[in-house]
Amino acid sequence: MSAWLQPEPSNWWPIVDDALMEDVGSGDITSGCLAEELMFSWKIEAQQDGFLSGVAIADYLLGPMPGDPDSAWIEADRADGDFIKRGDVVLKGKCLARRVLTCERTVLNFLMHMSGIATLTSQFVQKVEGTGARIVDTRKTLPMLRSLEKYAVRCGGGHNHRMGLYDGVMIKDNHIAAAGSIQKAVDRVKEYASHMTKIEVECETIEQVEQAIAAGADIVLLDNMDPFQMRNAVSKFKGKVLLEASGGVTLDTVRAIAQTGVDLISVGALTHSAPGMPFHLEAS
Amino acid sequence: MSAWLQPEPSNWWPIVDDALMEDVGSGDITSGCLAEELMFSWKIEAQQDGFLSGVAIADYLLGPMPGDPDSAWIEADRADGDFIKRGDVVLKGKCLARRVLTCERTVLNFLMHMSGIATLTSQFVQKVEGTGARIVDTRKTLPMLRSLEKYAVRCGGGHNHRMGLYDGVMIKDNHIAAAGSIQKAVDRVKEYASHMTKIEVECETIEQVEQAIAAGADIVLLDNMDPFQMRNAVSKFKGKVLLEASGGVTLDTVRAIAQTGVDLISVGALTHSAPGMPFHLEAS
Amino acid sequence: MSAWLQPEPSNWWPIVDDALMEDVGSGDITSGCLAEELMFSWKIEAQQDGFLSGVAIADYLLGPMPGDPDSAWIEADRADGDFIKRGDVVLKGKCLARRVLTCERTVLNFLMHMSGIATLTSQFVQKVEGTGARIVDTRKTLPMLRSLEKYAVRCGGGHNHRMGLYDGVMIKDNHIAAAGSIQKAVDRVKEYASHMTKIEVECETIEQVEQAIAAGADIVLLDNMDPFQMRNAVSKFKGKVLLEASGGVTLDTVRAIAQTGVDLISVGALTHSAPGMPFHLEAS
Amino acid sequence: MSAWLQPEPSNWWPIVDDALMEDVGSGDITSGCLAEELMFSWKIEAQQDGFLSGVAIADYLLGPMPGDPDSAWIEADRADGDFIKRGDVVLKGKCLARRVLTCERTVLNFLMHMSGIATLTSQFVQKVEGTGARIVDTRKTLPMLRSLEKYAVRCGGGHNHRMGLYDGVMIKDNHIAAAGSIQKAVDRVKEYASHMTKIEVECETIEQVEQAIAAGADIVLLDNMDPFQMRNAVSKFKGKVLLEASGGVTLDTVRAIAQTGVDLISVGALTHSAPGMPFHLEAS
Amino acid sequence: MSAWLQPEPSNWWPIVDDALMEDVGSGDITSGCLAEELMFSWKIEAQQDGFLSGVAIADYLLGPMPGDPDSAWIEADRADGDFIKRGDVVLKGKCLARRVLTCERTVLNFLMHMSGIATLTSQFVQKVEGTGARIVDTRKTLPMLRSLEKYAVRCGGGHNHRMGLYDGVMIKDNHIAAAGSIQKAVDRVKEYASHMTKIEVECETIEQVEQAIAAGADIVLLDNMDPFQMRNAVSKFKGKVLLEASGGVTLDTVRAIAQTGVDLISVGALTHSAPGMPFHLEAS
Amino acid sequence: MSAWLQPEPSNWWPIVDDALMEDVGSGDITSGCLAEELMFSWKIEAQQDGFLSGVAIADYLLGPMPGDPDSAWIEADRADGDFIKRGDVVLKGKCLARRVLTCERTVLNFLMHMSGIATLTSQFVQKVEGTGARIVDTRKTLPMLRSLEKYAVRCGGGHNHRMGLYDGVMIKDNHIAAAGSIQKAVDRVKEYASHMTKIEVECETIEQVEQAIAAGADIVLLDNMDPFQMRNAVSKFKGKVLLEASGGVTLDTVRAIAQTGVDLISVGALTHSAPGMPFHLEAS
């Protein structure tokens, strides 16, 4: 179940710490009503069916403090990527009551958001089962959450597109217009880019696809093409470059798109419109 | 139209800067295909009807650089809180092509998320029109985006609950259980809390509401009560404390809840499940 | 003795770390004269009578390193809020000589400042004993020390006013003048402010107090009123709103002010003019 | 008037920005009662006689925004180091009402603290006038304020001791005890320290002063010696090393100490116990 | 001359600011000997022949302050990538004497290091002229300087390998040993890696090269092979994958290596062992 | 062997953490090909003779995680300052394979750079053996590495000049020209500088040396003087001030310079041009 790579903790620790501080601010003025030494046994339950993502963050916020193994006990009953049903306990533990009540909302906010993305992704993935097409995400992510959101996509069975503007070249309509032509844009990139970099070109017509391949693109994005055009592109170019469909992809349309034979289908909604998946924390 | 208070820029500059850097990383390796001095005229169009939120962020990322008024030109045709229709141009401007293509996705990600929240909020607000109930948000927000998300709620006509754990006391079931009773929890808080702090108590029964009021609560949260119970609470306690309904609130149920006479209805979905509202940037 | 809430460690760790680095800079070039492995047993003694505040910071700087319980031994003989006499040992411990001599001044600077505030606060608190008035602090604090200074006020038996501009509304003369009237200022605030927020209005005359109450203020600040005016305000409004006296409060005048029946007396000097309370660290 | 060196702005910008954010937090919820575009003319008046310090910080917080010269107007009537009388206007200006009311307390907190230090320092400096002794500060400063506090000491006519543990060697009793002897401690330091570093040794007896000089100290600290001992040290060693008096220095005792002929008198109270000097900001 | 992409300023501003602060610390205690308002006309001259890199950093540190165009005047006579001769003036300007003397060393340290790298790179590039082989850098760079060092390599006519562990897969001997085989390592990577990612495999023998190509590598690194082996690899595999030579590359050996027909030659020394190229700043 | 003072870890932890993050970025996409739990035994070998520096950094990056002593095992066979021969194992250990392969390059980059500096320094130190002259470094260091580079100089047997602009006064030709004369510059400094500060003056002629001594300099820098001039300066002024030679110092010239009798010889190349000393990490 660990085929996917966890995001580097040093990438998510700061945002988790910051999220907690954003909530706590100058202090949790409610938790002071609890005795300082009071311990509290808790469990986190899913309130809806879906795919789990974010266990490591709960672990980080509610597990033992660094260097003090006795400060808390925690146990994960389920792992990231697991399908869980409403009412399933996913984590349980025990620590100072003040601490768990202060951290509760931050923990649940991460679990809700990441599991929501994993769950929506899994719905797309199931739709294209057997077609050979990969569901991939986009850069339509929320500020500073990209690593976690792209990880959640992997937990739902999806794959990742480039992480950002730095680890892959994507030449779009505006680049082409400004550079003069696909050929000129690609040539320009090859002058300065590392030999480790792949180049993708966004195309709206079959002619553009031809130009992109001639110019040396590694991947072609079929932008808002209809299934007929996509099928045409697949029949001509599959195997020469990777073909990625994009635009107008919904749970209703995705299977038809996959059946055209494209290699990849990118879906912005995975990260920008996944509804939160609810969990609650209670005494156990 | 400026009845609401903009979030302090120093609260959102860092997250906007960080979001841009998250995307750019070691460099935008595509934009190098454009001539260094090339200027580009752009416009941002809504691709769906809804309420606008986030203009200041577009302004910050695509407007003139500090101290260099000639580096860019920008004009907002619409303001935060405006209703906009599909196809409306909301902002237009001109600056270096490399800069606008590098910043494009970051700008659109903020607009999409914030306008999505404003739009969902406005749907709830319209449902309760005329009932006197206020739609309020919760702490179910995304990491480091709380100020902006709560501002987007205001742009959609909603109101805000407390900002975090620091600016209001909310005594929940777990606090009551751990403290022994509502009375004990409230007494404990009053010992140390500032006289500027209001106290809200989460109640599941009418008996608990009575105890909360006797203990000196300023606001009572009616947690997952049915409309009959809420009406009962309203008839007994309205005017003595503020009454807030919470739990199971959807676009289908919200009007019936509002008609019970509660003062406030809190809706987590405003921030955790609002679908993104799409915009695109193109040459003008 | 733990009726008060400790400030969130994540609020003071950074300022404590920064204070140490401010002192150490590129390195403590004196401590190199000591053998690297040399251990040193130390104790910290009060050099004056007063109230203690800041033990957790000494603990943090001189206690065991995270994950290395054997790196230091530390024991606090006294707790925050305790009255201590000149010569009392408040903490003792043992660790590397280089470490303790490098941290010594930073530890003592915090203890001196915080205990100085607790001590001055306790003098005001003792003066008003039996009158029912609470001594509260202000926002006249030193940069980045507000959490710790307000905690020190609590250690001395005082109470806190709002933490900052964000957790309570305080409408002052300049706001009233600019908004047009007390009524207009309060109405404007109620439009956008959360229902969790209390509103205080600064008043210089009884007429203003009346206007503030009519406008819906929760607390009224009697600004620089003489005892006769205060008594008048108390006789008319006590119980309707909280009454806070401010201005010209000294150890000589505070009891007379308290005896007017006001609920709260705010004293800026607690944080801006408390003399440091001296401690020294020596070999034990 | 610029004989003293201003602290590097990059040293104080962060603490000033942080102080403002500490106060503003998630937003100034009072200033929203003012119209967004309303301008406000203000002046800052001293409420007590004293020496001024901190004008640059007021300038930074209330002057024009970078790159927008028309956003504010500001004028300083007095300069750091000036003697000012109660009622004197020290600065005046005009900017958005919301901005000035949000920044007011932060500006005044810095002016109050720094001018308080300058004022107390000037009292010590006046006492020793004509004796040739310099009044110098210590490391008994508040967290992250050392640069500003040491600058305030210079504004009051005092001089600075070392900035921290990194820019001068000070061998104290604990170092001597741990190293074995003054000679050993000094030898050890000379092995690794830069040739740019001066060495001071804390001495409690004339014998120790002799040892320190023999070991090669550049400065000797006469720790808690009585005037008779100091005079003895002066008669024997003046001119060979610098002699610094320390311990028990008050406004009552400082002149007698200076008259012993010591070169330097260090006074911790300058920074740890200077009462704040009050200023207020009002409409002009 | 702008074929190469400048590193994102937001990537180098922080390290440049930090470098200045590292040098200035609590303040430049020498520059205080200059009158505060004194202006100073300066020029920077090369003290050796070589290739220039780092002009933008001099510009940033010695040019006009943001929002104050009159605060300084600066002019670059030469651009990054230019060949310059001993005695050539590369930049000149005028600003406050205190500012230029405080920044001088930081400016020169960057110019010296970056131009040193550009110069050494150009020597390798000249050696392989006409062979078709590209000189590329490695990850043997100095902390936090990678973007600037890799840019300097481009200024000297070299090309860049991957920026870090995140933008390209490089399977080395230890990965192969631990994964079991080249095939297994590559398969594993393809499961989770983005389709935008290229895969390079480090090979010590022709058999390994064959395995790497069979497994689907995009690039093969010929590790420490002798020219005979390289020629063999080239004859068999050129055109199927990119071939990169590595190990034992010096100015003496590089041409022979290039003549084997490899596509790329990576040279760690470009960044880890380039001698600084000296410049000095003086009055003009 | 511990005569030198280690740099404060809080000074190098951030740069080491940052260097690792610079390399890892959004994640090490190669190490994912290794099983998550796989352990790996490693050793680091020198690939060249030289002096070691940087062991603590390897320890920090590859040793046990804070609070988890069982997460890794590490052992240093050699200490900083040791002479090591090609093939010597300097450190060995065992930890998760993913972790060691991710950190490998960062560890080696520090060892390579610091040991390179120590090795070059030791060559200069050996050349001047017996002459009594100290080899000292300069401020020609790389951004944010000054503490570590100056420590590496000490590991090679050299000594340090001032750390930065803040801990010693160095009056150069530009200062003298701008201030009017050496006397004026020194007088000005003495007005504001702490009594803990030493003053060095850069002199190009014997007349300037005389002026500097008359003005009260503690150290004189003989700038680009020939051995004859230096000898002259030594014969006249040795013992009155420290004499430092600077300019044109190479391994060929340094002994002749030392034999003139100067106290100090400063060499910029120690830090700006030391070739990296190679190490490799392999399975053990």
mmCIF file with all atom_site columns, N, CA and C in Angstrom, chain E residues 18 22-23 27 29-30 32-33 105 109 139 141-142 144 146 165-166 170 192 272-273 276, chain F residues 18 22-23 27 29-30 32-33 105 109 139 141-142 144 146 165-166 170 192 272-273 276:
data_model
loop_
_atom_site.group_PDB
_atom_site.id
_atom_site.type_symbol
_atom_site.label_atom_id
_atom_site.label_alt_id
_atom_site.label_comp_id
_atom_site.label_asym_id
_atom_site.label_entity_id
_atom_site.label_seq_id
_atom_site.pdbx_PDB_ins_code
_atom_site.Cartn_x
_atom_site.Cartn_y
_atom_site.Cartn_z
_atom_site.occupancy
_atom_site.B_iso_or_equiv
_atom_site.pdbx_formal_charge
_atom_site.auth_seq_id
_atom_site.auth_comp_id
_atom_site.auth_asym_id
_atom_site.auth_atom_id
_atom_site.pdbx_PDB_model_num
ATOM 1   N N  . ASP E 1 18  ? 20.463 37.964 3.410   1.00 0.00 ? 18  ASP E N  1
ATOM 2   C CA . ASP E 1 18  ? 21.057 37.259 4.547   1.00 0.00 ? 18  ASP E CA 1
ATOM 3   C C  . ASP E 1 18  ? 22.574 37.432 4.562   1.00 0.00 ? 18  ASP E C  1
ATOM 4   N N  . GLU E 1 22  ? 24.623 38.881 7.552   1.00 0.00 ? 22  GLU E N  1
ATOM 5   C CA . GLU E 1 22  ? 25.677 38.073 8.175   1.00 0.00 ? 22  GLU E CA 1
ATOM 6   C C  . GLU E 1 22  ? 26.917 38.944 8.399   1.00 0.00 ? 22  GLU E C  1
ATOM 7   N N  . ASP E 1 23  ? 27.196 39.826 7.463   1.00 0.00 ? 23  ASP E N  1
ATOM 8   C CA . ASP E 1 23  ? 28.383 40.662 7.557   1.00 0.00 ? 23  ASP E CA 1
ATOM 9   C C  . ASP E 1 23  ? 28.135 41.854 8.486   1.00 0.00 ? 23  ASP E C  1
ATOM 10  N N  . GLY E 1 27  ? 25.721 45.905 13.399  1.00 0.00 ? 27  GLY E N  1
ATOM 11  C CA . GLY E 1 27  ? 26.001 47.221 12.810  1.00 0.00 ? 27  GLY E CA 1
ATOM 12  C C  . GLY E 1 27  ? 27.432 47.341 12.308  1.00 0.00 ? 27  GLY E C  1
ATOM 13  N N  . ILE E 1 29  ? 30.462 49.044 12.459  1.00 0.00 ? 29  ILE E N  1
ATOM 14  C CA . ILE E 1 29  ? 30.975 50.031 13.407  1.00 0.00 ? 29  ILE E CA 1
ATOM 15  C C  . ILE E 1 29  ? 32.107 50.863 12.834  1.00 0.00 ? 29  ILE E C  1
ATOM 16  N N  . THR E 1 30  ? 32.521 50.576 11.610  1.00 0.00 ? 30  THR E N  1
ATOM 17  C CA . THR E 1 30  ? 33.531 51.438 10.998  1.00 0.00 ? 30  THR E CA 1
ATOM 18  C C  . THR E 1 30  ? 32.893 52.586 10.215  1.00 0.00 ? 30  THR E C  1
ATOM 19  N N  . GLY E 1 32  ? 30.557 54.423 10.647  1.00 0.00 ? 32  GLY E N  1
ATOM 20  C CA . GLY E 1 32  ? 30.119 55.577 11.426  1.00 0.00 ? 32  GLY E CA 1
ATOM 21  C C  . GLY E 1 32  ? 31.131 56.708 11.420  1.00 0.00 ? 32  GLY E C  1
ATOM 22  N N  . CYS E 1 33  ? 32.374 56.428 10.969  1.00 0.00 ? 33  CYS E N  1
ATOM 23  C CA . CYS E 1 33  ? 33.379 57.497 10.934  1.00 0.00 ? 33  CYS E CA 1
ATOM 24  C C  . CYS E 1 33  ? 33.156 58.436 9.747   1.00 0.00 ? 33  CYS E C  1
ATOM 25  N N  . ARG E 1 105 ? 31.830 44.483 0.450   1.00 0.00 ? 105 ARG E N  1
ATOM 26  C CA . ARG E 1 105 ? 32.361 43.110 0.544   1.00 0.00 ? 105 ARG E CA 1
ATOM 27  C C  . ARG E 1 105 ? 31.325 42.077 0.099   1.00 0.00 ? 105 ARG E C  1
ATOM 28  N N  . ASN E 1 109 ? 31.922 39.589 -2.910  1.00 0.00 ? 109 ASN E N  1
ATOM 29  C CA . ASN E 1 109 ? 31.937 38.146 -2.658  1.00 0.00 ? 109 ASN E CA 1
ATOM 30  C C  . ASN E 1 109 ? 31.064 37.397 -3.667  1.00 0.00 ? 109 ASN E C  1
ATOM 31  N N  . ARG E 1 139 ? 25.199 18.387 -8.694  1.00 0.00 ? 139 ARG E N  1
ATOM 32  C CA . ARG E 1 139 ? 24.615 18.877 -7.430  1.00 0.00 ? 139 ARG E CA 1
ATOM 33  C C  . ARG E 1 139 ? 25.711 19.133 -6.386  1.00 0.00 ? 139 ARG E C  1
ATOM 34  N N  . THR E 1 141 ? 27.214 21.590 -5.184  1.00 0.00 ? 141 THR E N  1
ATOM 35  C CA . THR E 1 141 ? 27.158 23.042 -5.067  1.00 0.00 ? 141 THR E CA 1
ATOM 36  C C  . THR E 1 141 ? 27.208 23.435 -3.607  1.00 0.00 ? 141 THR E C  1
ATOM 37  N N  . LEU E 1 142 ? 27.301 24.728 -3.340  1.00 0.00 ? 142 LEU E N  1
ATOM 38  C CA . LEU E 1 142 ? 27.377 25.186 -1.957  1.00 0.00 ? 142 LEU E CA 1
ATOM 39  C C  . LEU E 1 142 ? 25.981 25.539 -1.440  1.00 0.00 ? 142 LEU E C  1
ATOM 40  N N  . MET E 1 144 ? 22.542 26.694 -0.418  1.00 0.00 ? 144 MET E N  1
ATOM 41  C CA . MET E 1 144 ? 21.661 27.806 -0.744  1.00 0.00 ? 144 MET E CA 1
ATOM 42  C C  . MET E 1 144 ? 22.142 28.650 -1.927  1.00 0.00 ? 144 MET E C  1
ATOM 43  N N  . ARG E 1 146 ? 22.707 27.171 -5.017  1.00 0.00 ? 146 ARG E N  1
ATOM 44  C CA . ARG E 1 146 ? 22.597 26.361 -6.228  1.00 0.00 ? 146 ARG E CA 1
ATOM 45  C C  . ARG E 1 146 ? 22.042 27.128 -7.421  1.00 0.00 ? 146 ARG E C  1
ATOM 46  N N  . LEU E 1 165 ? 16.929 16.966 -6.130  1.00 0.00 ? 165 LEU E N  1
ATOM 47  C CA . LEU E 1 165 ? 16.387 15.609 -6.066  1.00 0.00 ? 165 LEU E CA 1
ATOM 48  C C  . LEU E 1 165 ? 14.955 15.543 -6.568  1.00 0.00 ? 165 LEU E C  1
ATOM 49  N N  . TYR E 1 166 ? 14.358 16.701 -6.812  1.00 0.00 ? 166 TYR E N  1
ATOM 50  C CA . TYR E 1 166 ? 12.918 16.775 -7.073  1.00 0.00 ? 166 TYR E CA 1
ATOM 51  C C  . TYR E 1 166 ? 12.539 16.879 -8.540  1.00 0.00 ? 166 TYR E C  1
ATOM 52  N N  . MET E 1 170 ? 17.493 10.094 -10.812 1.00 0.00 ? 170 MET E N  1
ATOM 53  C CA . MET E 1 170 ? 18.845 9.597  -11.080 1.00 0.00 ? 170 MET E CA 1
ATOM 54  C C  . MET E 1 170 ? 19.058 8.361  -10.211 1.00 0.00 ? 170 MET E C  1
ATOM 55  N N  . TYR E 1 192 ? 5.027  5.552  -9.404  1.00 0.00 ? 192 TYR E N  1
ATOM 56  C CA . TYR E 1 192 ? 4.583  6.743  -8.669  1.00 0.00 ? 192 TYR E CA 1
ATOM 57  C C  . TYR E 1 192 ? 4.994  8.060  -9.322  1.00 0.00 ? 192 TYR E C  1
ATOM 58  N N  . HIS E 1 272 ? 32.335 23.177 -7.272  1.00 0.00 ? 272 HIS E N  1
ATOM 59  C CA . HIS E 1 272 ? 32.942 22.969 -5.946  1.00 0.00 ? 272 HIS E CA 1
ATOM 60  C C  . HIS E 1 272 ? 34.395 23.409 -5.869  1.00 0.00 ? 272 HIS E C  1
ATOM 61  N N  . SER E 1 273 ? 35.002 23.697 -6.974  1.00 0.00 ? 273 SER E N  1
ATOM 62  C CA . SER E 1 273 ? 36.429 24.031 -6.912  1.00 0.00 ? 273 SER E CA 1
ATOM 63  C C  . SER E 1 273 ? 36.857 25.194 -7.802  1.00 0.00 ? 273 SER E C  1
ATOM 64  N N  . GLY E 1 276 ? 37.966 31.810 -6.865  1.00 0.00 ? 276 GLY E N  1
ATOM 65  C CA . GLY E 1 276 ? 37.290 33.095 -6.963  1.00 0.00 ? 276 GLY E CA 1
ATOM 66  C C  . GLY E 1 276 ? 37.983 33.997 -7.984  1.00 0.00 ? 276 GLY E C  1
ATOM 67  N N  . ASP F 1 18  ? 18.441 24.201 5.511   1.00 0.00 ? 18  ASP F N  1
ATOM 68  C CA . ASP F 1 18  ? 18.088 24.861 4.248   1.00 0.00 ? 18  ASP F CA 1
ATOM 69  C C  . ASP F 1 18  ? 18.776 24.188 3.064   1.00 0.00 ? 18  ASP F C  1
ATOM 70  N N  . GLU F 1 22  ? 16.950 22.693 -0.036  1.00 0.00 ? 22  GLU F N  1
ATOM 71  C CA . GLU F 1 22  ? 17.266 23.178 -1.380  1.00 0.00 ? 22  GLU F CA 1
ATOM 72  C C  . GLU F 1 22  ? 17.406 21.995 -2.339  1.00 0.00 ? 22  GLU F C  1
ATOM 73  N N  . ASP F 1 23  ? 18.001 20.922 -1.841  1.00 0.00 ? 23  ASP F N  1
ATOM 74  C CA . ASP F 1 23  ? 18.239 19.761 -2.690  1.00 0.00 ? 23  ASP F CA 1
ATOM 75  C C  . ASP F 1 23  ? 16.969 18.914 -2.833  1.00 0.00 ? 23  ASP F C  1
ATOM 76  N N  . GLY F 1 27  ? 10.468 16.918 -3.052  1.00 0.00 ? 27  GLY F N  1
ATOM 77  C CA . GLY F 1 27  ? 10.633 15.511 -2.699  1.00 0.00 ? 27  GLY F CA 1
ATOM 78  C C  . GLY F 1 27  ? 11.707 14.814 -3.527  1.00 0.00 ? 27  GLY F C  1
ATOM 79  N N  . ILE F 1 29  ? 12.539 12.227 -5.690  1.00 0.00 ? 29  ILE F N  1
ATOM 80  C CA . ILE F 1 29  ? 11.705 11.323 -6.474  1.00 0.00 ? 29  ILE F CA 1
ATOM 81  C C  . ILE F 1 29  ? 12.447 10.062 -6.898  1.00 0.00 ? 29  ILE F C  1
ATOM 82  N N  . THR F 1 30  ? 13.728 9.967  -6.547  1.00 0.00 ? 30  THR F N  1
ATOM 83  C CA . THR F 1 30  ? 14.432 8.713  -6.841  1.00 0.00 ? 30  THR F CA 1
ATOM 84  C C  . THR F 1 30  ? 14.325 7.732  -5.676  1.00 0.00 ? 30  THR F C  1
ATOM 85  N N  . GLY F 1 32  ? 12.189 6.924  -3.737  1.00 0.00 ? 32  GLY F N  1
ATOM 86  C CA . GLY F 1 32  ? 10.946 6.156  -3.640  1.00 0.00 ? 32  GLY F CA 1
ATOM 87  C C  . GLY F 1 32  ? 11.067 4.767  -4.248  1.00 0.00 ? 32  GLY F C  1
ATOM 88  N N  . CYS F 1 33  ? 12.153 4.507  -4.993  1.00 0.00 ? 33  CYS F N  1
ATOM 89  C CA . CYS F 1 33  ? 12.312 3.167  -5.578  1.00 0.00 ? 33  CYS F CA 1
ATOM 90  C C  . CYS F 1 33  ? 12.813 2.168  -4.543  1.00 0.00 ? 33  CYS F C  1
ATOM 91  N N  . ARG F 1 105 ? 24.281 13.791 -0.585  1.00 0.00 ? 105 ARG F N  1
ATOM 92  C CA . ARG F 1 105 ? 24.948 14.880 -1.302  1.00 0.00 ? 105 ARG F CA 1
ATOM 93  C C  . ARG F 1 105 ? 25.140 16.105 -0.399  1.00 0.00 ? 105 ARG F C  1
ATOM 94  N N  . ASN F 1 109 ? 28.685 17.658 0.429   1.00 0.00 ? 109 ASN F N  1
ATOM 95  C CA . ASN F 1 109 ? 28.990 19.029 0.011   1.00 0.00 ? 109 ASN F CA 1
ATOM 96  C C  . ASN F 1 109 ? 29.601 19.845 1.155   1.00 0.00 ? 109 ASN F C  1
ATOM 97  N N  . ARG F 1 139 ? 37.121 38.459 5.299   1.00 0.00 ? 139 ARG F N  1
ATOM 98  C CA . ARG F 1 139 ? 35.671 38.424 5.121   1.00 0.00 ? 139 ARG F CA 1
ATOM 99  C C  . ARG F 1 139 ? 35.299 38.012 3.696   1.00 0.00 ? 139 ARG F C  1
ATOM 100 N N  . THR F 1 141 ? 34.263 35.461 2.233   1.00 0.00 ? 141 THR F N  1
ATOM 101 C CA . THR F 1 141 ? 33.651 34.157 2.486   1.00 0.00 ? 141 THR F CA 1
ATOM 102 C C  . THR F 1 141 ? 32.376 34.044 1.659   1.00 0.00 ? 141 THR F C  1
ATOM 103 N N  . LEU F 1 142 ? 31.789 32.867 1.658   1.00 0.00 ? 142 LEU F N  1
ATOM 104 C CA . LEU F 1 142 ? 30.570 32.668 0.880   1.00 0.00 ? 142 LEU F CA 1
ATOM 105 C C  . LEU F 1 142 ? 29.340 32.927 1.741   1.00 0.00 ? 142 LEU F C  1
ATOM 106 N N  . MET F 1 144 ? 26.379 33.199 4.085   1.00 0.00 ? 144 MET F N  1
ATOM 107 C CA . MET F 1 144 ? 25.823 32.411 5.175   1.00 0.00 ? 144 MET F CA 1
ATOM 108 C C  . MET F 1 144 ? 26.715 31.266 5.631   1.00 0.00 ? 144 MET F C  1
ATOM 109 N N  . ARG F 1 146 ? 29.935 31.888 6.713   1.00 0.00 ? 146 ARG F N  1
ATOM 110 C CA . ARG F 1 146 ? 31.118 32.459 7.360   1.00 0.00 ? 146 ARG F CA 1
ATOM 111 C C  . ARG F 1 146 ? 31.515 31.730 8.631   1.00 0.00 ? 146 ARG F C  1
ATOM 112 N N  . LEU F 1 165 ? 31.413 43.081 10.087  1.00 0.00 ? 165 LEU F N  1
ATOM 113 C CA . LEU F 1 165 ? 31.555 44.526 10.235  1.00 0.00 ? 165 LEU F CA 1
ATOM 114 C C  . LEU F 1 165 ? 31.250 44.991 11.654  1.00 0.00 ? 165 LEU F C  1
ATOM 115 N N  . TYR F 1 166 ? 30.757 44.079 12.475  1.00 0.00 ? 166 TYR F N  1
ATOM 116 C CA . TYR F 1 166 ? 30.213 44.471 13.780  1.00 0.00 ? 166 TYR F CA 1
ATOM 117 C C  . TYR F 1 166 ? 31.137 44.236 14.954  1.00 0.00 ? 166 TYR F C  1
ATOM 118 N N  . MET F 1 170 ? 37.759 48.422 11.136  1.00 0.00 ? 170 MET F N  1
ATOM 119 C CA . MET F 1 170 ? 38.833 48.369 10.138  1.00 0.00 ? 170 MET F CA 1
ATOM 120 C C  . MET F 1 170 ? 38.672 49.583 9.232   1.00 0.00 ? 170 MET F C  1
ATOM 121 N N  . TYR F 1 192 ? 31.899 57.120 19.355  1.00 0.00 ? 192 TYR F N  1
ATOM 122 C CA . TYR F 1 192 ? 30.688 56.312 19.514  1.00 0.00 ? 192 TYR F CA 1
ATOM 123 C C  . TYR F 1 192 ? 30.964 54.839 19.798  1.00 0.00 ? 192 TYR F C  1
ATOM 124 N N  . HIS F 1 272 ? 37.973 31.851 -0.288  1.00 0.00 ? 272 HIS F N  1
ATOM 125 C CA . HIS F 1 272 ? 37.314 32.077 -1.578  1.00 0.00 ? 272 HIS F CA 1
ATOM 126 C C  . HIS F 1 272 ? 37.839 31.188 -2.704  1.00 0.00 ? 272 HIS F C  1
ATOM 127 N N  . SER F 1 273 ? 38.927 30.512 -2.488  1.00 0.00 ? 273 SER F N  1
ATOM 128 C CA . SER F 1 273 ? 39.481 29.727 -3.589  1.00 0.00 ? 273 SER F CA 1
ATOM 129 C C  . SER F 1 273 ? 40.003 28.353 -3.203  1.00 0.00 ? 273 SER F C  1
ATOM 130 N N  . GLY F 1 276 ? 37.545 22.047 -3.444  1.00 0.00 ? 276 GLY F N  1
ATOM 131 C CA . GLY F 1 276 ? 36.839 21.071 -2.607  1.00 0.00 ? 276 GLY F CA 1
ATOM 132 C C  . GLY F 1 276 ? 37.684 19.823 -2.394  1.00 0.00 ? 276 GLY F C  1
#
